[in-house]
PDB file of C-alpha atoms in Angstrom:
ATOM      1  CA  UNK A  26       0.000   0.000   0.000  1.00 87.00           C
ATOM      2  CA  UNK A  27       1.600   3.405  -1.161  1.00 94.00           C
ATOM      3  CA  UNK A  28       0.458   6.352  -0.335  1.00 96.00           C
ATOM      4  CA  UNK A  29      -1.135   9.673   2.307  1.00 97.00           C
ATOM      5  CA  UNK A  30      -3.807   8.439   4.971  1.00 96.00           C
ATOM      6  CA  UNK A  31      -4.948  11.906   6.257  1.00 96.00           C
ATOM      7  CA  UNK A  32      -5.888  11.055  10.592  1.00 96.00           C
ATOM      8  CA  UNK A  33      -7.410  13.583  12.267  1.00 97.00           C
ATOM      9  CA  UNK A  34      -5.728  13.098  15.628  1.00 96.00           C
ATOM     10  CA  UNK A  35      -7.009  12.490  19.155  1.00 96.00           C
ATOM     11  CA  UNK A  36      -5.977  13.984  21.545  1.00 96.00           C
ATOM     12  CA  UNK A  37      -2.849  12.059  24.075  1.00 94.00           C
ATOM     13  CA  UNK A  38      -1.005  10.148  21.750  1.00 93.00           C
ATOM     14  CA  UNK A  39       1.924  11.559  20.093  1.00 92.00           C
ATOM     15  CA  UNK A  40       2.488  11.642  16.401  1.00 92.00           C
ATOM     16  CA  UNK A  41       4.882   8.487  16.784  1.00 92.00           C
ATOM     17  CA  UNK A  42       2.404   6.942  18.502  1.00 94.00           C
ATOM     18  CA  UNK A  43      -0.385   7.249  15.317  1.00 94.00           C
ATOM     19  CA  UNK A  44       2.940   5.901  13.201  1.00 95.00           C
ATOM     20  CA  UNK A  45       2.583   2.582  15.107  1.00 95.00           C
ATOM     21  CA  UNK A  46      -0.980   2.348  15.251  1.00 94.00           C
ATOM     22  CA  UNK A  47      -1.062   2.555  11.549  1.00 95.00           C
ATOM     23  CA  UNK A  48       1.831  -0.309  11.141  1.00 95.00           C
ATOM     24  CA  UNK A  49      -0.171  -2.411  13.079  1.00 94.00           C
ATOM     25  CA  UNK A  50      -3.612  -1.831  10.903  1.00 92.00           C
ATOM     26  CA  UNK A  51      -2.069  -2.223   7.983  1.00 93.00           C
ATOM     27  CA  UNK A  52      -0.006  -4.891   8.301  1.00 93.00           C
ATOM     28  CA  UNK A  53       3.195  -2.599   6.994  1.00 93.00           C
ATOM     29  CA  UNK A  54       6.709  -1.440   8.253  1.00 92.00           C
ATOM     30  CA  UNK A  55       7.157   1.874   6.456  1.00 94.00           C
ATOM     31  CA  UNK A  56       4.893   4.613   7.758  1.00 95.00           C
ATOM     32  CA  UNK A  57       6.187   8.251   8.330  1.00 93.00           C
ATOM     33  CA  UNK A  58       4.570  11.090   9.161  1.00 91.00           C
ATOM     34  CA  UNK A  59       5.057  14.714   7.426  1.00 89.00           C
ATOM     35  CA  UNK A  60       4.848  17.119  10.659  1.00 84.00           C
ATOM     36  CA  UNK A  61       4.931  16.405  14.405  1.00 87.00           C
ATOM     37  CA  UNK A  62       1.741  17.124  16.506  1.00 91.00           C
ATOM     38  CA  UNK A  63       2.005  17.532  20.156  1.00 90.00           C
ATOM     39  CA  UNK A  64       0.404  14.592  22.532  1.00 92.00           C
ATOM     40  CA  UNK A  65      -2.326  17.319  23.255  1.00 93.00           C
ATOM     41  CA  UNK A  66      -2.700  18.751  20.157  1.00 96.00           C
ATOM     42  CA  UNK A  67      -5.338  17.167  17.580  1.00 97.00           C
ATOM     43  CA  UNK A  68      -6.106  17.550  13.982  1.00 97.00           C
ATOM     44  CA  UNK A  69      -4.525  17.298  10.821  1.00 97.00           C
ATOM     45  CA  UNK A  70      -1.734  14.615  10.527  1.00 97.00           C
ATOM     46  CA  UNK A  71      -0.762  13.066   7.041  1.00 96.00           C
ATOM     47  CA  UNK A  72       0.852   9.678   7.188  1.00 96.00           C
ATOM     48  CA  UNK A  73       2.847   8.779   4.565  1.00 96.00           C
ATOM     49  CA  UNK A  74       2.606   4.770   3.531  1.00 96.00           C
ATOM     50  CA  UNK A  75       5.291   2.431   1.744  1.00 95.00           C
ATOM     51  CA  UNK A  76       6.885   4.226  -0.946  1.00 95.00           C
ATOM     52  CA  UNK A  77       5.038   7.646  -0.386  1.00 95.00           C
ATOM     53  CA  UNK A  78       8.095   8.028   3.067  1.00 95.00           C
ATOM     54  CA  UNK A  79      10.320   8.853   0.390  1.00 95.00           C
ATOM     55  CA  UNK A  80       8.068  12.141  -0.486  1.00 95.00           C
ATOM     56  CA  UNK A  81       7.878  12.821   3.174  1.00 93.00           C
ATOM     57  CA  UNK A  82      10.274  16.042   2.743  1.00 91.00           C
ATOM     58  CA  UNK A  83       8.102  17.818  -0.002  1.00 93.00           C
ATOM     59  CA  UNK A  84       4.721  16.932   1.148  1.00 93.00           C
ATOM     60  CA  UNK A  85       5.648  18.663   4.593  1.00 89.00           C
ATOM     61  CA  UNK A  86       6.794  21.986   2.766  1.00 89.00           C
ATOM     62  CA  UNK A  87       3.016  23.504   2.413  1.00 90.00           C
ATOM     63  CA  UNK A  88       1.160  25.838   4.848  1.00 95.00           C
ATOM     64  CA  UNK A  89       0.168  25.102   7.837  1.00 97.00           C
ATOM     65  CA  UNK A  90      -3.436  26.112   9.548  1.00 98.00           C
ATOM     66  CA  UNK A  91      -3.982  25.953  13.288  1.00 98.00           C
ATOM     67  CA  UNK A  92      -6.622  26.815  15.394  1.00 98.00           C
ATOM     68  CA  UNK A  93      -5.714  27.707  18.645  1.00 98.00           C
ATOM     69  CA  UNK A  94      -6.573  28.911  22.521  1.00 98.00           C
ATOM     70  CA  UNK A  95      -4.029  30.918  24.255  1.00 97.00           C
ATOM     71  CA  UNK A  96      -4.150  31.742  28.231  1.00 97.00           C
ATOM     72  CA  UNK A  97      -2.815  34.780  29.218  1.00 97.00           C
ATOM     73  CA  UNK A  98      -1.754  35.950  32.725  1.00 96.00           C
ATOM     74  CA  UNK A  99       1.421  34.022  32.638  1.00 96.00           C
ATOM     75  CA  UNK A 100       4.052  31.886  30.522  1.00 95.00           C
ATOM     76  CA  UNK A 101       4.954  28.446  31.308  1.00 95.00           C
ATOM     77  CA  UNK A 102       8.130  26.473  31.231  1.00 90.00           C
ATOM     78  CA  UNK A 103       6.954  24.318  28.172  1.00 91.00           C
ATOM     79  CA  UNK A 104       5.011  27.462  26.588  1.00 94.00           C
ATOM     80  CA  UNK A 105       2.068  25.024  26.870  1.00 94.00           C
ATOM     81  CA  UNK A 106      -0.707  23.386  29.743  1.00 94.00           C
ATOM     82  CA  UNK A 107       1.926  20.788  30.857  1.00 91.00           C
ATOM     83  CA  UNK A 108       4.403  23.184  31.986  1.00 91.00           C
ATOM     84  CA  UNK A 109       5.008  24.622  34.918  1.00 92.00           C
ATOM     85  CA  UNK A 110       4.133  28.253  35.587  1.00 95.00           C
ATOM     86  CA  UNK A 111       6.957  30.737  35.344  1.00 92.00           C
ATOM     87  CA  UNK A 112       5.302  33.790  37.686  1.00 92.00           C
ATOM     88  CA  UNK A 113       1.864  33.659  39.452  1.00 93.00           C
ATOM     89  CA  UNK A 114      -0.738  34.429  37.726  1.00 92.00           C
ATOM     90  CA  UNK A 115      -1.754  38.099  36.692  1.00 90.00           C
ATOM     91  CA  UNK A 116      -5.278  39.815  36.099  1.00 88.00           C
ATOM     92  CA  UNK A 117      -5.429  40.569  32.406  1.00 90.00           C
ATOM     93  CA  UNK A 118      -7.416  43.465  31.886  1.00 90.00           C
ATOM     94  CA  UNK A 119      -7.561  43.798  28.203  1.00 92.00           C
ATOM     95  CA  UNK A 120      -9.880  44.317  25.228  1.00 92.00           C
ATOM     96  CA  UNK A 121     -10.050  42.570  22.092  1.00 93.00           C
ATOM     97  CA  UNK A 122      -8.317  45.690  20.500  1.00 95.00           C
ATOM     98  CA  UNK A 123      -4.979  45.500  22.217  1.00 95.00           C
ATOM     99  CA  UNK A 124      -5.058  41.756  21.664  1.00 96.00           C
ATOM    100  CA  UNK A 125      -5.710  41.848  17.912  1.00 95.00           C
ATOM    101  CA  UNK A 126      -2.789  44.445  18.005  1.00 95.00           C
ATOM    102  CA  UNK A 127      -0.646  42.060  19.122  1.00 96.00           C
ATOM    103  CA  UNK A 128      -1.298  39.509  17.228  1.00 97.00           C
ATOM    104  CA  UNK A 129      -0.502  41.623  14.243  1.00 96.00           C
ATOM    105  CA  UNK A 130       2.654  42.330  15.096  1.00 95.00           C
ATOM    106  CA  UNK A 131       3.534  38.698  14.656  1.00 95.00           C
ATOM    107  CA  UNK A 132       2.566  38.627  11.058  1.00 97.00           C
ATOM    108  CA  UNK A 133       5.070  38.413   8.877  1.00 96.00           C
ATOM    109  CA  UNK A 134       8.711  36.515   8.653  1.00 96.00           C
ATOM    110  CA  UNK A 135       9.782  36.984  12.083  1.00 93.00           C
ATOM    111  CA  UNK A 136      13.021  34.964  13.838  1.00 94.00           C
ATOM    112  CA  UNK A 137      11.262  32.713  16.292  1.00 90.00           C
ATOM    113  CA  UNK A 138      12.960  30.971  19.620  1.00 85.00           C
ATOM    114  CA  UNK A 139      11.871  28.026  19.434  1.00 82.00           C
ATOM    115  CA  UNK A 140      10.785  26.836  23.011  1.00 80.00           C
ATOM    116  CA  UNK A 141      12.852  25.132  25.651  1.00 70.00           C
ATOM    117  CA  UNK A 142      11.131  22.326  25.339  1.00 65.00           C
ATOM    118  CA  UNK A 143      11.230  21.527  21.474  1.00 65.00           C
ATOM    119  CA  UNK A 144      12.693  18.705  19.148  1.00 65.00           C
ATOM    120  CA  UNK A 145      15.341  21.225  17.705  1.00 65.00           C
ATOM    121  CA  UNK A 146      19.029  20.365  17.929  1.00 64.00           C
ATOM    122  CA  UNK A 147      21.603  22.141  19.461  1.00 62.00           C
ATOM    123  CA  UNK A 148      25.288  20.356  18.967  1.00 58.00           C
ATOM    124  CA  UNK A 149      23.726  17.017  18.401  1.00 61.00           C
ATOM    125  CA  UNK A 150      21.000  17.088  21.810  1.00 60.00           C
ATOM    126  CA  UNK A 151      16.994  17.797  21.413  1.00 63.00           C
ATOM    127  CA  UNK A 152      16.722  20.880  23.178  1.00 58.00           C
ATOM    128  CA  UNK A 153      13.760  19.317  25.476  1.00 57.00           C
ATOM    129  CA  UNK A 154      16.484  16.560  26.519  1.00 61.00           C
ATOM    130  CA  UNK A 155      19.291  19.367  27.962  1.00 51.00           C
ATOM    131  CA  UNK A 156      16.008  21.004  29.359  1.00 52.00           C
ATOM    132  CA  UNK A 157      15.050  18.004  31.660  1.00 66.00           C
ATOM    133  CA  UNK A 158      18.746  17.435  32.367  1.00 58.00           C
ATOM    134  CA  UNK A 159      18.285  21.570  34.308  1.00 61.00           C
ATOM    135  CA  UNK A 160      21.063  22.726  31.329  1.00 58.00           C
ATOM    136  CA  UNK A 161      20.190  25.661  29.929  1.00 67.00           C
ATOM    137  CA  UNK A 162      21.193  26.496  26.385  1.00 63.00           C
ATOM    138  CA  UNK A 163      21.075  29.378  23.724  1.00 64.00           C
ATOM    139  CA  UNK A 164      18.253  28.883  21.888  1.00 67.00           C
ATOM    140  CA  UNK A 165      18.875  30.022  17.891  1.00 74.00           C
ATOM    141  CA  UNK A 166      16.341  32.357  16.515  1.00 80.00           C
ATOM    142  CA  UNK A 167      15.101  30.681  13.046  1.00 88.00           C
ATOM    143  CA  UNK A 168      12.937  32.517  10.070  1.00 95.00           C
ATOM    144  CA  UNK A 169       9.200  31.377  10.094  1.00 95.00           C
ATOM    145  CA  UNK A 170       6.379  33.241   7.728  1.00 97.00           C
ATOM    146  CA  UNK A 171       3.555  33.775   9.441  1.00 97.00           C
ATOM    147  CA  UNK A 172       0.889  34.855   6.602  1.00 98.00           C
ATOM    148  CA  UNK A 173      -1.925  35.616   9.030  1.00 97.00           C
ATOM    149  CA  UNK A 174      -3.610  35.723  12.006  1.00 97.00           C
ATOM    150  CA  UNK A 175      -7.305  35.793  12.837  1.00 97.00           C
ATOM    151  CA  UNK A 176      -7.965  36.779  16.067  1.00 97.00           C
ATOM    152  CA  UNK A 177     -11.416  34.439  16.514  1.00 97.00           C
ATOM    153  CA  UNK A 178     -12.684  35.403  20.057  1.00 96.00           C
ATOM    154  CA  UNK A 179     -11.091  36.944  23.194  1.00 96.00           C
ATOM    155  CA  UNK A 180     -12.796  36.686  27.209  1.00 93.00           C
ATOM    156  CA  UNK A 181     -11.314  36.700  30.247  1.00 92.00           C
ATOM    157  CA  UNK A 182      -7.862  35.627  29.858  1.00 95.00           C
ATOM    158  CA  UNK A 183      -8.457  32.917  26.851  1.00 95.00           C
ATOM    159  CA  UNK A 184      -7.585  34.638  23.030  1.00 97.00           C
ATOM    160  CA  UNK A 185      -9.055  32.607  20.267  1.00 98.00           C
ATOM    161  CA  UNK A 186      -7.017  32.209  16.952  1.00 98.00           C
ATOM    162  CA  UNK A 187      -6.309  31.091  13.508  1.00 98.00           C
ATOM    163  CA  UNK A 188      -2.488  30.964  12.040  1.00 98.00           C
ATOM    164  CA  UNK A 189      -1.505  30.392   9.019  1.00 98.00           C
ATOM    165  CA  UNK A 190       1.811  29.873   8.910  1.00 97.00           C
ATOM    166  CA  UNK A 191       4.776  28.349   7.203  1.00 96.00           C
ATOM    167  CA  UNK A 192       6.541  24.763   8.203  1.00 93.00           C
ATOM    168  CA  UNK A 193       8.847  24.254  11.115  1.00 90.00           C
ATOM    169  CA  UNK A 194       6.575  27.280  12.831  1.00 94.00           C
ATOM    170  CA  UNK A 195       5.286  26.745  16.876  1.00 92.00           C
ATOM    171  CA  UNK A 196       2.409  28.153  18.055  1.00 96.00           C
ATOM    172  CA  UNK A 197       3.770  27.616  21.221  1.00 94.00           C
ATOM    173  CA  UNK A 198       6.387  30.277  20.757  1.00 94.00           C
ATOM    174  CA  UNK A 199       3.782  32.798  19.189  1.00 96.00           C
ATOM    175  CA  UNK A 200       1.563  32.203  22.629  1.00 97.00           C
ATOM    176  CA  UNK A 201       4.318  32.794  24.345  1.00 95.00           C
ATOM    177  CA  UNK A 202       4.910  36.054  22.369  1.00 95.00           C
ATOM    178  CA  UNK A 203       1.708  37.736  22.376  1.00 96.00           C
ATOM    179  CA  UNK A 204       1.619  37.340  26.053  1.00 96.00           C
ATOM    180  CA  UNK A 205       5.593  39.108  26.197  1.00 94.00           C
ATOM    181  CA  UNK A 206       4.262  41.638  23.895  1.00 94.00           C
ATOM    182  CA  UNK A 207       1.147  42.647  25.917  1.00 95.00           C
ATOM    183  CA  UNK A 208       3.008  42.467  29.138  1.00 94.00           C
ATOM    184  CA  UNK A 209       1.274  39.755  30.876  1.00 95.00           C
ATOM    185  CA  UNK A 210       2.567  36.324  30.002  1.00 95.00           C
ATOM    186  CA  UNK A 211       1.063  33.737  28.119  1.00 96.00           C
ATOM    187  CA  UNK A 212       0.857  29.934  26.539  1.00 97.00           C
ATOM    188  CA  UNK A 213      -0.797  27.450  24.185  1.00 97.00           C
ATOM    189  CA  UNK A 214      -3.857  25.475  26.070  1.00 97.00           C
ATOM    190  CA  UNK A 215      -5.359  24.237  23.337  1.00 97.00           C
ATOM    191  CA  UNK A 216      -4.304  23.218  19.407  1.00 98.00           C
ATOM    192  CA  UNK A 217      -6.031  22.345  16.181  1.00 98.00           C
ATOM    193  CA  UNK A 218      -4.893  22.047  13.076  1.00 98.00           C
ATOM    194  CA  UNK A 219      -6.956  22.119  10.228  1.00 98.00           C
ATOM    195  CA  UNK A 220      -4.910  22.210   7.064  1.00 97.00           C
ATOM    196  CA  UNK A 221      -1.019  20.625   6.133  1.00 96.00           C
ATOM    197  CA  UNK A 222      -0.037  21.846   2.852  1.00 94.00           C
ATOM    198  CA  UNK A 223      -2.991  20.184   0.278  1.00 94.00           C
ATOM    199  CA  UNK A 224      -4.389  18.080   3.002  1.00 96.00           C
ATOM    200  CA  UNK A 225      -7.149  19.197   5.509  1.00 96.00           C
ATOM    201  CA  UNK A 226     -10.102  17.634   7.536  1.00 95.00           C
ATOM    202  CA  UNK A 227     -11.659  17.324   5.431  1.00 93.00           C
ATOM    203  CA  UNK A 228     -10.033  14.336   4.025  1.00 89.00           C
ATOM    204  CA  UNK A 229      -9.049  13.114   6.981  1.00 95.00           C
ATOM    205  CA  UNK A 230     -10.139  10.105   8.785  1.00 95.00           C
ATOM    206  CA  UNK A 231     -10.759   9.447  12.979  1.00 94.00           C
ATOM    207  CA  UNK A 232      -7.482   8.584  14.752  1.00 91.00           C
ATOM    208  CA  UNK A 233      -9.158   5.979  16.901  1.00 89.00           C
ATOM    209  CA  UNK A 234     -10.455   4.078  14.241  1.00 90.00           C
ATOM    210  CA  UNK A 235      -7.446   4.324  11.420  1.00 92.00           C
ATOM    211  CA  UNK A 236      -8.401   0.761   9.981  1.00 88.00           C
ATOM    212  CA  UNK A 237     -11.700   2.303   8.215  1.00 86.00           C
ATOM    213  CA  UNK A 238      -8.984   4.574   5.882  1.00 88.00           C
ATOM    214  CA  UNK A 239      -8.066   1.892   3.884  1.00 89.00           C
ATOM    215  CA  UNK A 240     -10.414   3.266   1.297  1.00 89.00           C
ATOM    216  CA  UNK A 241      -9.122   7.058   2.000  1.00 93.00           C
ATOM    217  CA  UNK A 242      -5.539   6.514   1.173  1.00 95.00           C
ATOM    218  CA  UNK A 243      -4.096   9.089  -1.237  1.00 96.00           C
ATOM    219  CA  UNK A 244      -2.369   7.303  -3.962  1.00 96.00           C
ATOM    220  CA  UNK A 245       0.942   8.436  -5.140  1.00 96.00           C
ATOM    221  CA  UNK A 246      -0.353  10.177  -8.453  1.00 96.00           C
ATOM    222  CA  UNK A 247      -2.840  12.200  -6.380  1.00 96.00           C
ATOM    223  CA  UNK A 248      -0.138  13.600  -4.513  1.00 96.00           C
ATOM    224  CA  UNK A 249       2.092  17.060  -5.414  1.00 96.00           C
ATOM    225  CA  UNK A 250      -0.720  18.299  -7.736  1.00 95.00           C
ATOM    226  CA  UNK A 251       1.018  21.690  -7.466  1.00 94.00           C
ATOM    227  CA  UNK A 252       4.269  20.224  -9.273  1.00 96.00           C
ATOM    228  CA  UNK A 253       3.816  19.589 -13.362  1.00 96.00           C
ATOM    229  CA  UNK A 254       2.969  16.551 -14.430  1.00 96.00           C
ATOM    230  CA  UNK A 255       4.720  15.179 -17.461  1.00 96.00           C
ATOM    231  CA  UNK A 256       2.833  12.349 -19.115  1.00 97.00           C
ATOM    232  CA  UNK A 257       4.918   8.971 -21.097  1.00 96.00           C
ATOM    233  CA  UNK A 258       3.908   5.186 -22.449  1.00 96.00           C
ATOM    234  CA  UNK A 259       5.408   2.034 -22.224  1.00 95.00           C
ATOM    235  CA  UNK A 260       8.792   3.474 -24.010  1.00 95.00           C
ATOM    236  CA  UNK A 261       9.233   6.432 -21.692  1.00 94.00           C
ATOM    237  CA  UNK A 262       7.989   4.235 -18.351  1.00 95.00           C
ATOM    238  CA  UNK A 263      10.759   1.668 -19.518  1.00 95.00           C
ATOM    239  CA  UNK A 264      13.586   4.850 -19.198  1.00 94.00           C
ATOM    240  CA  UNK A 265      12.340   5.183 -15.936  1.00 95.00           C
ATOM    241  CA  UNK A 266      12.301   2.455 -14.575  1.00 93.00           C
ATOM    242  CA  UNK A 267      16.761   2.102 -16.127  1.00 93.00           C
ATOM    243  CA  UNK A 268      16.943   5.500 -14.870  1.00 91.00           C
ATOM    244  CA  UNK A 269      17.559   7.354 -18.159  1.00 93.00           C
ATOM    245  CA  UNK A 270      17.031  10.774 -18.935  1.00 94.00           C
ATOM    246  CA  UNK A 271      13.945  11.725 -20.743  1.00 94.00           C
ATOM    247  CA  UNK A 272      14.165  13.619 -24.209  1.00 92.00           C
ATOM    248  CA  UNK A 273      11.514  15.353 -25.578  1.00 91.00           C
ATOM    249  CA  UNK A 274      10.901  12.948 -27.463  1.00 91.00           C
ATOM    250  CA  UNK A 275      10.018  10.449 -25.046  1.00 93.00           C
ATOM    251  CA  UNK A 276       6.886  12.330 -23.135  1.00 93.00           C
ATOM    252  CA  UNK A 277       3.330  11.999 -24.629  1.00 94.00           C
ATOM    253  CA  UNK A 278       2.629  15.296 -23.445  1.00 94.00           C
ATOM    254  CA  UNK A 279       3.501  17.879 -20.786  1.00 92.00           C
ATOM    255  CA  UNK A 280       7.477  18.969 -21.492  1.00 92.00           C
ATOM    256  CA  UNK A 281       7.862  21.821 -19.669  1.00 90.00           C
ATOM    257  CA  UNK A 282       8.753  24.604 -22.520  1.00 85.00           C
ATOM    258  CA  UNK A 283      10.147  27.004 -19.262  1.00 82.00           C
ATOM    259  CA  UNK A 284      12.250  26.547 -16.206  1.00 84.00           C
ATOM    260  CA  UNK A 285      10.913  24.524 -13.484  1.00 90.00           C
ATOM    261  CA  UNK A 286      12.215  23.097 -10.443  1.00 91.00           C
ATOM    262  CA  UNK A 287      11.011  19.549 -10.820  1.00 94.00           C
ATOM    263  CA  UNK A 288       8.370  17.256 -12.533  1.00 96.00           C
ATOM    264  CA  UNK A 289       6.264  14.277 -11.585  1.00 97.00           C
ATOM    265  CA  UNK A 290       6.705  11.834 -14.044  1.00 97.00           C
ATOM    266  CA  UNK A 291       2.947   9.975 -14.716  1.00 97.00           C
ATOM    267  CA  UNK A 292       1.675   6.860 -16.822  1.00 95.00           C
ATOM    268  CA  UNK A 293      -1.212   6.914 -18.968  1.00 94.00           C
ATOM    269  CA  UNK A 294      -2.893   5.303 -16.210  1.00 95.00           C
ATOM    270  CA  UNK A 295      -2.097   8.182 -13.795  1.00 95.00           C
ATOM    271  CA  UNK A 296       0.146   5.842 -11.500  1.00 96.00           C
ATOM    272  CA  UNK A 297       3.292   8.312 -10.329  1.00 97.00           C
ATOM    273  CA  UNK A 298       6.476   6.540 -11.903  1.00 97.00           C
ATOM    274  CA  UNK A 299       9.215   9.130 -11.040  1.00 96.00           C
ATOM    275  CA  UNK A 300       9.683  12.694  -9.704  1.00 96.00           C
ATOM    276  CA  UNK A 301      12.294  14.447 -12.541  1.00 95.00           C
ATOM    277  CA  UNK A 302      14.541  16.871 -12.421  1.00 94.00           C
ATOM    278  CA  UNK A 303      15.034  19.567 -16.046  1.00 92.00           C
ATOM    279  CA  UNK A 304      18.597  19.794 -17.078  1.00 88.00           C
ATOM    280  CA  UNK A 305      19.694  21.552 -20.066  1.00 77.00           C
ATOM    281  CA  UNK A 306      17.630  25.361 -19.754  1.00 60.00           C
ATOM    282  CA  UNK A 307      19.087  28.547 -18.816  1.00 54.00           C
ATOM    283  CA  UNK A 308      17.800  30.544 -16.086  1.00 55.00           C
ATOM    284  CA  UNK A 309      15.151  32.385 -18.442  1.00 52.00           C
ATOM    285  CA  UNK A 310      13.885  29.195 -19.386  1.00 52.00           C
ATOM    286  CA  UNK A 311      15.031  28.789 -22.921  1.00 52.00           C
ATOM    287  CA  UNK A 312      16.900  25.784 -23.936  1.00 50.00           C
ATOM    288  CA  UNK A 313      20.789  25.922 -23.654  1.00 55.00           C
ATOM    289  CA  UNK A 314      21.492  22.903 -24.596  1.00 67.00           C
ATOM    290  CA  UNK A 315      19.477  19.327 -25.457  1.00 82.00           C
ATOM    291  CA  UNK A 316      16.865  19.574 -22.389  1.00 88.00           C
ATOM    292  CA  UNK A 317      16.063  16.530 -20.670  1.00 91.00           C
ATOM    293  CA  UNK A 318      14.320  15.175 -17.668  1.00 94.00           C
ATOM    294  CA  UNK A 319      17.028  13.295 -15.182  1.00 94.00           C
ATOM    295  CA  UNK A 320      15.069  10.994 -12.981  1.00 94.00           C
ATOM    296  CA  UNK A 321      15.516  12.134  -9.328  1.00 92.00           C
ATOM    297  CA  UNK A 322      13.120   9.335  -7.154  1.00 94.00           C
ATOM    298  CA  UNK A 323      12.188   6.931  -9.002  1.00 95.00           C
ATOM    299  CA  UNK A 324       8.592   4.422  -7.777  1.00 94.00           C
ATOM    300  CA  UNK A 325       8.778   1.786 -10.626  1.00 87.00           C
ATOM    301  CA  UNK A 326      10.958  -1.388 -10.762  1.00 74.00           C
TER     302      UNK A 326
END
């Protein structure tokens, strides 16, 4: 079985945990998943099955939308519920105004510390494992692109939201952020997302009961719609599958004519053979030399 099962996931296990649970239903040994989720967090998790690991890295590099709650009043350890508190807590006494203010001065590529509690490396350790050993550590900035925030509802000390945001982005940090900016401290208590790159809820099926997706897998010539398909028969599938470049030539249809960063390579049929590579155009697109297509990952035997 190749392919994306979209799971909308519950809430407690962690992303690793939904890896195994899908193993075990279908009865396979390569499952990967495009984005970690935190145990708490729910929602949106594409799981990529048999050969469809290998597209792991580019079906992670979309947009990302979240839905989230964030308590303000005071920051935690973990910039989440499951850390401690950092101060006692403090009366907020805002309106929606100075929150939505805020929150707009997030939007936009920022350089985001990540939190002390995160996956990131620093000099070969997870930054959560040097946290729970009491070492404390610089903590690199890194560029995210935050393309908007919604500010959904705001009472008491609890600010609804929507992000949209690029990969590698947490909505930890921003919590904790909003609450620096407005003075009074703040974290993540609650996190949805809704949308990974071309795969929402849509699609997705109920992480307690991932054995009734069988049907809902994503095969692999569904996937990277955004990336030009190139079309070939039995000659040009038989290059493939040797590895040879493909001419002109060689394609039914779909040559690029201008510069692109890669193709998919398709059968009549619509089964994904290959993702290509164009070699042989110049940087405005016209042809320097004999273009080709140079296989890069290649799905047939």
């Amino acid at each position: 079985m190749d392919g994306v099962l979209v799971v909308d996931k519950p809430p407690g296990p962690t992303s690793h945990d939904m890896v195994d649970r899908t193993r075990r239903a279908f009865g396979l040994r390569r499952v990967g998943h495009t984005g970690t989720l935190d145990p708490f967090a729910t929602g949106v998790l594409p799981l990529c099955l048999g050969r469809a690991t290998r597209l792991a890295r580019f079906l992670g590099e979309g947009e990302k939308v979240y839905r989230a709650t964030v308590r303000l009043g005071f920051a935690t350890a973990t910039d989440d519920l499951t850390g401690a508190p950092l101060t006692n807590p403090r009366e907020v006494s805002l309106d929606e105004g100075a929150v939505g203010q805020a929150l707009a001065q997030l939007v936009g590529t920022l350089a985001q510390v990540p939190p002390a509690y995160s996956a990131r490396r620093v000099e070969g350790h997870r930054l959560y494992e040097l946290a729970r050993r009491g070492e404390a550590v610089p903590r690199s900035a890194r560029a995210v692109t935050i393309h908007g925030i919604e500010l959904l509802g705001f009472e008491g000390d609890q600010a609804e939201i929507e992000v949209r945001c690029s990969p590698g982005t947490y909505i930890r940090a921003l919590a904790r952020d909003v609450g620096e900016t407005l003075g009074v401290g703040g974290h993540l208590t609650a996190l949805r997302r809704t949308r990974s790159g071309d795969f929402g809820l849509e699609g997705a099926v109920p992480g307690d009961d991932i054995a009734a997706g069988r049907d809902r897998v994503v095969p692999l010539g569904k996937l990277l719609p955004a990336v030009p398909a190139v079309w070939v028969g039995p000659a040009g599938r038989d290059r493939i599958r040797h590895g040879r470049d493909l001419g002109p030539g060689d394609v039914l249809s779909g040559f690029p004519e201008g510069a692109v960063e890669r193709v998919r390579v398709l059968d009549e049929s619509g089964n994904l053979l290959a993702l290509a590579v164009p070699r042989g155009t110049g940087p405005s697109g016209a042809p320097a030399v004999e273009p080709v297509l140079h296989p890069d990952l290649v799905f047939v035997g």
